[in-house]
PDB file of C-alpha atoms in Angstrom:
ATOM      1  CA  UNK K   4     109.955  73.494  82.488  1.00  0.00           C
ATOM      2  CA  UNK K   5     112.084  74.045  85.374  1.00  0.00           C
ATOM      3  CA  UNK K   6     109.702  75.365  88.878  1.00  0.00           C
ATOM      4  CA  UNK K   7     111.275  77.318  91.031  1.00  0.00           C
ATOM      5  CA  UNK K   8     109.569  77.587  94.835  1.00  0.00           C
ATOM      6  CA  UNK K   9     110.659  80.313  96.672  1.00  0.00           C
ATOM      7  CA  UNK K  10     110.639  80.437 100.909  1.00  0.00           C
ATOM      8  CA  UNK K  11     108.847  82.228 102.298  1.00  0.00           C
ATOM      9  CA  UNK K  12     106.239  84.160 100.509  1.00  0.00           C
ATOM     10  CA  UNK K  13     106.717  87.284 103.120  1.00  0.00           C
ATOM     11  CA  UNK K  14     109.825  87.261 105.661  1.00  0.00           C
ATOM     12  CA  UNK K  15     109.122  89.790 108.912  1.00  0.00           C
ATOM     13  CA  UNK K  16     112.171  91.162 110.043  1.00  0.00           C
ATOM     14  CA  UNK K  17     114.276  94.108 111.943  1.00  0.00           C
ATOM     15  CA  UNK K  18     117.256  96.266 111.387  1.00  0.00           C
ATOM     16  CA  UNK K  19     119.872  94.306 111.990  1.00  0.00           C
ATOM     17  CA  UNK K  20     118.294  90.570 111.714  1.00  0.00           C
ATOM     18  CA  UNK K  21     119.904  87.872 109.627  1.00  0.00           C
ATOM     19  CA  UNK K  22     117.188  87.189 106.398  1.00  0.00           C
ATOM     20  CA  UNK K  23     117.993  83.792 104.817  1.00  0.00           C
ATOM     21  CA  UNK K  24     115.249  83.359 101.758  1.00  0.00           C
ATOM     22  CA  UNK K  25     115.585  79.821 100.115  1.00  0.00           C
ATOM     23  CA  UNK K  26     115.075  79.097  96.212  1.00  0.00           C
ATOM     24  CA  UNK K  27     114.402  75.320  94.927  1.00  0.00           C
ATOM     25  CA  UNK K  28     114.319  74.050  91.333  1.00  0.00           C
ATOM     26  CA  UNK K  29     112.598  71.119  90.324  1.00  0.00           C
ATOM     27  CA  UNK K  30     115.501  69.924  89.003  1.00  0.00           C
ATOM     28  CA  UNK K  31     119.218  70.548  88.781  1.00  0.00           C
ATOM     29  CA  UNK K  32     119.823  74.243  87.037  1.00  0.00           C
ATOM     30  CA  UNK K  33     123.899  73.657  88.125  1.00  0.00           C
ATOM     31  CA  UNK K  34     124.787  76.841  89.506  1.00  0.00           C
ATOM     32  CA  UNK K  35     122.864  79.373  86.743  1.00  0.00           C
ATOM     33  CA  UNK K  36     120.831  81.452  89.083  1.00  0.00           C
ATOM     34  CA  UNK K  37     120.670  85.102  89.705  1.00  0.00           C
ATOM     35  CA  UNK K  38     118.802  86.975  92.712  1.00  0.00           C
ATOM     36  CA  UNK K  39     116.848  90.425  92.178  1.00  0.00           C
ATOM     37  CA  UNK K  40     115.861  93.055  94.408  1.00  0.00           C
ATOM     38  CA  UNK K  41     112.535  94.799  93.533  1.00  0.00           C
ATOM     39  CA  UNK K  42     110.893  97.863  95.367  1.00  0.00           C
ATOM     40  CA  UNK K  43     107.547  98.811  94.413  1.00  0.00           C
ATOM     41  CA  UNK K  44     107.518 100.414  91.140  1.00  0.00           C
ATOM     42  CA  UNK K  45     110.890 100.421  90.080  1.00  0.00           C
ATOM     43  CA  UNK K  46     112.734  97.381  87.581  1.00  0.00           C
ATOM     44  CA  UNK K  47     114.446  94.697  89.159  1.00  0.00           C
ATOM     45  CA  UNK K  48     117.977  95.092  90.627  1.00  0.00           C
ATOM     46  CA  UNK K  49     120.575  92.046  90.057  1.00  0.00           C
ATOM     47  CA  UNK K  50     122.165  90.985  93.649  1.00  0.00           C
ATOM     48  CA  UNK K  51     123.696  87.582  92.822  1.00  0.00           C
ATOM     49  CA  UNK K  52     124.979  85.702  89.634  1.00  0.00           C
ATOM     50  CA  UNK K  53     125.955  82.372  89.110  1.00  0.00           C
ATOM     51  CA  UNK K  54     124.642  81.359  92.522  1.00  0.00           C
ATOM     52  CA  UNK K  55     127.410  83.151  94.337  1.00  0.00           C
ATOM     53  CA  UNK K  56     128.740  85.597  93.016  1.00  0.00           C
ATOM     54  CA  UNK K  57     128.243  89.297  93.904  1.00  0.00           C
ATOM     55  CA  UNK K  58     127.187  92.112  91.647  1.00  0.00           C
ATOM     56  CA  UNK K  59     129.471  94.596  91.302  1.00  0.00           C
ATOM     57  CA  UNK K  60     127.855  97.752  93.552  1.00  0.00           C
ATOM     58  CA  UNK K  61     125.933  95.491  95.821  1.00  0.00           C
ATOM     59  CA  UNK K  62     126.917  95.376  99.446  1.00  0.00           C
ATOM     60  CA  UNK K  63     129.021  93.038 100.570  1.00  0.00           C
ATOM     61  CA  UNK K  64     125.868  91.712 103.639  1.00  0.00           C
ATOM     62  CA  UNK K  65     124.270  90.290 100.143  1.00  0.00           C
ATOM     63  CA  UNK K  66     125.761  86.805  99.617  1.00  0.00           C
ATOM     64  CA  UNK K  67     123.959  83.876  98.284  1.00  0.00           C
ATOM     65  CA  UNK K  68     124.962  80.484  97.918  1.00  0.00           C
ATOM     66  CA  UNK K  69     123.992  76.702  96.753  1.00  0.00           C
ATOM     67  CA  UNK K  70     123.983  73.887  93.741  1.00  0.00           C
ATOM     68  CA  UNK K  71     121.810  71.797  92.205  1.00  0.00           C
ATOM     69  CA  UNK K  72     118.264  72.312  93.102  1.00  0.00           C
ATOM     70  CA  UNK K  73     118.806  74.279  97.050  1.00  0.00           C
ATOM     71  CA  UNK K  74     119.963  77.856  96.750  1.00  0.00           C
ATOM     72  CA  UNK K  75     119.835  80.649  99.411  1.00  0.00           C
ATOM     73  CA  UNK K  76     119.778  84.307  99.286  1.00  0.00           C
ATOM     74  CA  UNK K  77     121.638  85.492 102.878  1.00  0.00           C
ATOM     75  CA  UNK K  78     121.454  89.415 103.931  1.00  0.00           C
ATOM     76  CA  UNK K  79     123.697  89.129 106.922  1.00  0.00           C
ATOM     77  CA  UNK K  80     122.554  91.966 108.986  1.00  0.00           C
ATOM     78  CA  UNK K  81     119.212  93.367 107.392  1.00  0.00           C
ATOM     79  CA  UNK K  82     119.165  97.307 106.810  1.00  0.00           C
ATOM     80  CA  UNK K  83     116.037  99.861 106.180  1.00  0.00           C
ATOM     81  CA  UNK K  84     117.096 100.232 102.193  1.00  0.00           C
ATOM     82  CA  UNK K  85     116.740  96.112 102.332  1.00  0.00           C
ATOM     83  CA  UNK K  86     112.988  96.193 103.033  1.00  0.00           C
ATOM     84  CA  UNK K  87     111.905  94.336  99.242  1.00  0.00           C
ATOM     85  CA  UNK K  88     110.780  91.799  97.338  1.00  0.00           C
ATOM     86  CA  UNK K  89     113.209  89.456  96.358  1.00  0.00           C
ATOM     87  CA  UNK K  90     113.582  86.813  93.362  1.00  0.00           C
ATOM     88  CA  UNK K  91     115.139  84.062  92.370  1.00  0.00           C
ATOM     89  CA  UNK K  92     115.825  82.916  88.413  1.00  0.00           C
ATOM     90  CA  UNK K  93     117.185  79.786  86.759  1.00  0.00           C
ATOM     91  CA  UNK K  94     118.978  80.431  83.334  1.00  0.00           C
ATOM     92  CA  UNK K  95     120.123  77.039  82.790  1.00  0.00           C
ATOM     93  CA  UNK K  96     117.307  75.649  80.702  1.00  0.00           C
ATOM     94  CA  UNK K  97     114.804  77.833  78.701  1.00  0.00           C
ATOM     95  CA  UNK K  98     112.576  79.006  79.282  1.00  0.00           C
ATOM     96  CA  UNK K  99     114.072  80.214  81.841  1.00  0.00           C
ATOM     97  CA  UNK K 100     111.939  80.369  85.021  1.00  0.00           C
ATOM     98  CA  UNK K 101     111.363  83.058  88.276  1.00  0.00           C
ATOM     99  CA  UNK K 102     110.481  82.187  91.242  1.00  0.00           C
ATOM    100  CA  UNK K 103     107.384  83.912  92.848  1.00  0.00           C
ATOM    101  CA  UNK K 104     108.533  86.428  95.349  1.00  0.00           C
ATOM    102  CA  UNK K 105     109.792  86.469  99.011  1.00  0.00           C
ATOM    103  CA  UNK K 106     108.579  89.987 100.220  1.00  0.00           C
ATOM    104  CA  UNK K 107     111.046  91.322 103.383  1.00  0.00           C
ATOM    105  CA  UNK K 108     108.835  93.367 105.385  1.00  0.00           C
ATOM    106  CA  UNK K 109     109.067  95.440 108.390  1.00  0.00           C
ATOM    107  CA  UNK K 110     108.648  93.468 111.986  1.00  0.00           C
TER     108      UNK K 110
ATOM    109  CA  UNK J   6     126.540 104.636  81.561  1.00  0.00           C
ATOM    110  CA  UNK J   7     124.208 101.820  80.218  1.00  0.00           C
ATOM    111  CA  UNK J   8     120.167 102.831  79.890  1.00  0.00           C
ATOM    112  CA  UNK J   9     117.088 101.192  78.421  1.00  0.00           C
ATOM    113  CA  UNK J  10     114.252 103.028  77.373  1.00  0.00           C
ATOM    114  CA  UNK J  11     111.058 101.121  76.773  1.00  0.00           C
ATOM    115  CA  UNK J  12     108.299 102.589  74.911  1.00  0.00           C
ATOM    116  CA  UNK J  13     104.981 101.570  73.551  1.00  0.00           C
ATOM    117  CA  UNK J  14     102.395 100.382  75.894  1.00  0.00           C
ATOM    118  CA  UNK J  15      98.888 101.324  76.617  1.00  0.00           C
ATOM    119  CA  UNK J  16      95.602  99.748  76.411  1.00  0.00           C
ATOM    120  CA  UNK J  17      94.543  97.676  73.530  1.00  0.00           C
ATOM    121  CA  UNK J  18      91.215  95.644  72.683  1.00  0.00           C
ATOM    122  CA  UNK J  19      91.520  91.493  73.507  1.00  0.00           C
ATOM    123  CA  UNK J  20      93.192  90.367  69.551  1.00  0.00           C
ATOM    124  CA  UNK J  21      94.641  93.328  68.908  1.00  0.00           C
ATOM    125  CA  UNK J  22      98.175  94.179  68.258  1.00  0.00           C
ATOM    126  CA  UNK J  23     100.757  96.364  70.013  1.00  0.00           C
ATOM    127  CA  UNK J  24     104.925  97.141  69.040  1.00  0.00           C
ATOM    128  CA  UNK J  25     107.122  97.657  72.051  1.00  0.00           C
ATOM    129  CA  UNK J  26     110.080  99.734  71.730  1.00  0.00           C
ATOM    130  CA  UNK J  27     113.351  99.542  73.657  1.00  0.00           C
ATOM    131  CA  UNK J  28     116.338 102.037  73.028  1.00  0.00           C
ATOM    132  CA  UNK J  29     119.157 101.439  74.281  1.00  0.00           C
ATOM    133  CA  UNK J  30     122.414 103.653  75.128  1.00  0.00           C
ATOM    134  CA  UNK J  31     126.115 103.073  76.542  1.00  0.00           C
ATOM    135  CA  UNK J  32     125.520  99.298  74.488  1.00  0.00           C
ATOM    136  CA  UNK J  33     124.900  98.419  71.121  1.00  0.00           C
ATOM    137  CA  UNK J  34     121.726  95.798  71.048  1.00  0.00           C
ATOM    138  CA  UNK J  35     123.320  94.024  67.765  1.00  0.00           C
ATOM    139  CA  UNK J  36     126.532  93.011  69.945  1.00  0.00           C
ATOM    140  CA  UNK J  37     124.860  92.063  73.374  1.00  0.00           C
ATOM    141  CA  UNK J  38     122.011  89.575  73.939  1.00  0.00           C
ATOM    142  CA  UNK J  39     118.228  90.689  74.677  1.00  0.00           C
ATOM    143  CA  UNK J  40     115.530  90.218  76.551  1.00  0.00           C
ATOM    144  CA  UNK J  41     111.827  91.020  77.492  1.00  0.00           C
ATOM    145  CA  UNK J  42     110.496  89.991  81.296  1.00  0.00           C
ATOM    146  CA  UNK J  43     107.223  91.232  82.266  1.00  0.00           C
ATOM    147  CA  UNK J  44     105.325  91.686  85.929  1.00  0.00           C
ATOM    148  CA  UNK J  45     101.023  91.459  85.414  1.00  0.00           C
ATOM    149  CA  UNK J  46      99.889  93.390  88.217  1.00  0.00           C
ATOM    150  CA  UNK J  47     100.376  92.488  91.627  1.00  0.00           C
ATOM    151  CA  UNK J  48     102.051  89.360  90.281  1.00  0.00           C
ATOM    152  CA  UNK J  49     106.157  88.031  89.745  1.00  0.00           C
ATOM    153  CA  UNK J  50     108.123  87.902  87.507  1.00  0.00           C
ATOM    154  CA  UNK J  51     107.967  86.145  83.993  1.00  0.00           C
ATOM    155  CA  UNK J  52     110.451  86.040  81.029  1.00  0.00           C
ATOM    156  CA  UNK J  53     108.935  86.450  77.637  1.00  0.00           C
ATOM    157  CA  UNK J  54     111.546  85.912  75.059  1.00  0.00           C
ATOM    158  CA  UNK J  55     115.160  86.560  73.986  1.00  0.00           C
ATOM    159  CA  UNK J  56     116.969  87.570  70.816  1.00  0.00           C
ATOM    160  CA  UNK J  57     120.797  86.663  70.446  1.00  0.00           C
ATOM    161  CA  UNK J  58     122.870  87.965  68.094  1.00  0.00           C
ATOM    162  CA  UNK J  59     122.672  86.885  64.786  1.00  0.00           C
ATOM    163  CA  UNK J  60     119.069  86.225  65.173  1.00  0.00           C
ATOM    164  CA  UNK J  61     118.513  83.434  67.798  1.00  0.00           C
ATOM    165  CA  UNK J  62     115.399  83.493  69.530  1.00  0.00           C
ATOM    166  CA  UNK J  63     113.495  81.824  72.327  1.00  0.00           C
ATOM    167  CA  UNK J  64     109.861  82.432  73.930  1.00  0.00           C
ATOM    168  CA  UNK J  65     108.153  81.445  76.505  1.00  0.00           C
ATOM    169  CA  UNK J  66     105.179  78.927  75.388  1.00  0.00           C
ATOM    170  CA  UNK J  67     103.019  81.343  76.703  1.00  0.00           C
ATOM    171  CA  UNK J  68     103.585  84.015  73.571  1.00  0.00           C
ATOM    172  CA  UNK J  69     105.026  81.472  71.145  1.00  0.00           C
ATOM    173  CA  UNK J  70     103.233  82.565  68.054  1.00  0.00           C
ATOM    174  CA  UNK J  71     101.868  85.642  69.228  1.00  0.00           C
ATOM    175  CA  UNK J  72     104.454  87.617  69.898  1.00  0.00           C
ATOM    176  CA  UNK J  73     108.484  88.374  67.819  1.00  0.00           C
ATOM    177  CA  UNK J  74     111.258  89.499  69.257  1.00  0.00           C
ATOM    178  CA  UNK J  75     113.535  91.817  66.277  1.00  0.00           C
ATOM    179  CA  UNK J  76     115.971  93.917  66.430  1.00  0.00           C
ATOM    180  CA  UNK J  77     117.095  97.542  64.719  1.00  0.00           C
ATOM    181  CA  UNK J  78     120.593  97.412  64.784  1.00  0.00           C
ATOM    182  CA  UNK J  79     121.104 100.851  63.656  1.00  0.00           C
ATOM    183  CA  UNK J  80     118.593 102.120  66.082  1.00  0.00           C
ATOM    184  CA  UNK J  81     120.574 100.267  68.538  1.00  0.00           C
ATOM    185  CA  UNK J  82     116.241  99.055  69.065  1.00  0.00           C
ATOM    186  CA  UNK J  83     114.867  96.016  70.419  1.00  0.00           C
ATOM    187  CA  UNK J  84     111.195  95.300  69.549  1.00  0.00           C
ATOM    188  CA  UNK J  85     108.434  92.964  70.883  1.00  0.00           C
ATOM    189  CA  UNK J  86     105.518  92.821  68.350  1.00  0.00           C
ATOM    190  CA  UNK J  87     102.276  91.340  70.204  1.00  0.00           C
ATOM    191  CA  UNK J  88     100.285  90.267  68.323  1.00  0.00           C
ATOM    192  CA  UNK J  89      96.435  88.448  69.213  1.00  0.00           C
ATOM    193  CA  UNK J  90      96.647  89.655  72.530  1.00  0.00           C
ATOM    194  CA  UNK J  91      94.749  88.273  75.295  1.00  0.00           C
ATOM    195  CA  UNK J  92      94.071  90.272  79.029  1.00  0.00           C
ATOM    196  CA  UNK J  93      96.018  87.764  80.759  1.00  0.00           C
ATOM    197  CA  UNK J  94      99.010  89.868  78.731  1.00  0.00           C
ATOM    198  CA  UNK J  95      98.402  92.664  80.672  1.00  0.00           C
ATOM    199  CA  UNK J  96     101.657  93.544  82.324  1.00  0.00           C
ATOM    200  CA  UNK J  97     104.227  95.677  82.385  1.00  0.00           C
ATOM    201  CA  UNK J  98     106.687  94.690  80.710  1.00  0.00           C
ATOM    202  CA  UNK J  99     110.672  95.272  80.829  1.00  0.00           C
ATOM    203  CA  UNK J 100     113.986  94.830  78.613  1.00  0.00           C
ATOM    204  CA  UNK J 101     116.723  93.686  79.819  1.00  0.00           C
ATOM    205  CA  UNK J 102     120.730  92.678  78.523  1.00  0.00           C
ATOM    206  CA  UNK J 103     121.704  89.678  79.492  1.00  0.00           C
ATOM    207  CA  UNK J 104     125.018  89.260  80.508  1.00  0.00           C
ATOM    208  CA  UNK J 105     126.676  86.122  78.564  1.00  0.00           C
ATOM    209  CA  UNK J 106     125.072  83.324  76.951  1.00  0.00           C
ATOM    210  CA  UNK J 107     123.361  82.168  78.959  1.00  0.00           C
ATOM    211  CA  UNK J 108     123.170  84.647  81.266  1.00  0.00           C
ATOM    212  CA  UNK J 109     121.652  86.895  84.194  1.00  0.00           C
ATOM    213  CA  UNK J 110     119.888  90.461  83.255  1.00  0.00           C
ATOM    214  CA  UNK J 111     122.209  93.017  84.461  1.00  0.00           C
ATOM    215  CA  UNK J 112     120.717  95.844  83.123  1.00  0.00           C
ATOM    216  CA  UNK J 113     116.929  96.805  82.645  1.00  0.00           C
ATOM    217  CA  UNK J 114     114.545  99.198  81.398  1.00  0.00           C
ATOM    218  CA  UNK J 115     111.869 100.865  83.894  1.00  0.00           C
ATOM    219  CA  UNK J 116     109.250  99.538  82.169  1.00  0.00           C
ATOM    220  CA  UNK J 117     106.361 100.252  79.541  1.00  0.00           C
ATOM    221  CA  UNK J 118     102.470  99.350  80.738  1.00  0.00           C
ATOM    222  CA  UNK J 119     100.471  97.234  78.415  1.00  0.00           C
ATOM    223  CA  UNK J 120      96.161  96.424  79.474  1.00  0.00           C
ATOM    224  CA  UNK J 121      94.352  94.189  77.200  1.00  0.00           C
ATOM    225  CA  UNK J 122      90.541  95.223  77.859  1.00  0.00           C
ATOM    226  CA  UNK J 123      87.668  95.790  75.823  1.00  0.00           C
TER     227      UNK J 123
END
């Protein structure tokens, strides 16, 4: 099975901060990995496909990039709606594989 | 507009058995790819199985055996019969399309609750 490690666990941040959250496989999953936005209660919310590319609807401050086994998740200046719990998920091999969270909290 | 409906949870004994329901509108389920992620309490994310069209199907090891992923074309349904369930099933648990083969989930369901307790 392929692991995926998110970093970090919980991110403290402001309005207006750069948030970088970073997503490793355990081995290569190419460049078949999405990013979700979750807020307490609700279903996840697709950000990023195929490593990089962005969801149709999702502001353009989302971007996420990487290959291989290093991705990151970049919000380029953090705003209030932003404050979630993010996650990363390989589709390259099954069964496909989440990583465990990064929550974005308030500084 | 796309929507997914689940329906079907609620508490159940440890071995017992539970259907989960998933209508879907704005897509037909017999022309798109399927899938059922679920969240135990408190926890992440974790991807239970997938049905293809035509009848391909994957599971996680977890539920291999246990639980079936099936379809209702018609119904334009997707089902997840659990079967021999255990309380470390307790979740709630989500469908989801997945968008090409394979794929991310691009659209999902809010959610039906499922608790395995005596």
């Amino acid at each position: 099975d392929t692991q995926m490690t998110q970093s970090p666990s919980t991110l403290s941040a402001s309005v207006g901060n750069r948030v970088t959250v970073t997503c490793r496989a355990s081995q290569s999953v190419s460049t078949r990995l999405a990013w979700y936005q979750q807020k307490p209660g609700k279903a996840p919310k697709l950000l990023i496909y195929d490593a990089s590319r962005l969801e149709g609807g999702v502001p353009s401050r989302f971007s996420g990039s990487g290959s291989g086994t290093h991705f990151t998740l970049t919000i380029s200046s953090l705003q209030p709606d932003d404050f979630a719990t993010y996650y990363c998920q390989q589709y390259n091999s099954y069964p496909w594989t989440f990583g465990q969270g990064t929550k974005v909290e308030v500084k | 507009e796309v929507q997914l409906v689940e329906s079907g949870g609620g508490l159940v004994q440890p071995g017992g058995s539970l259907r989960l329901s998933c209508t879907a509108s704005g897509i037909s389920v017999s022309r798109n790819y399927m899938s059922w992620v679920r969240q135990a309490p408190g926890k992440g994310l974790e991807w239970v199985s997938v049905s293809y069209s035509g009848g391909t199907t994957h599971y996680a090891d977890s539920v291999k055996g246990r639980f079936t992923i099936s379809t209702h074309n018609s119904k334009d349904t997707l089902y997840l019969q659990m079967n021999s369930l255990r309380p470390e099933d307790t979740a709630v648990y989500y469908c989801a399309r997945v968008r090409g083969l394979p794929g991310e989930f691009d659209y999902w369901g809010q959610g039906t609750l499922v608790i395995v307790s005596s």
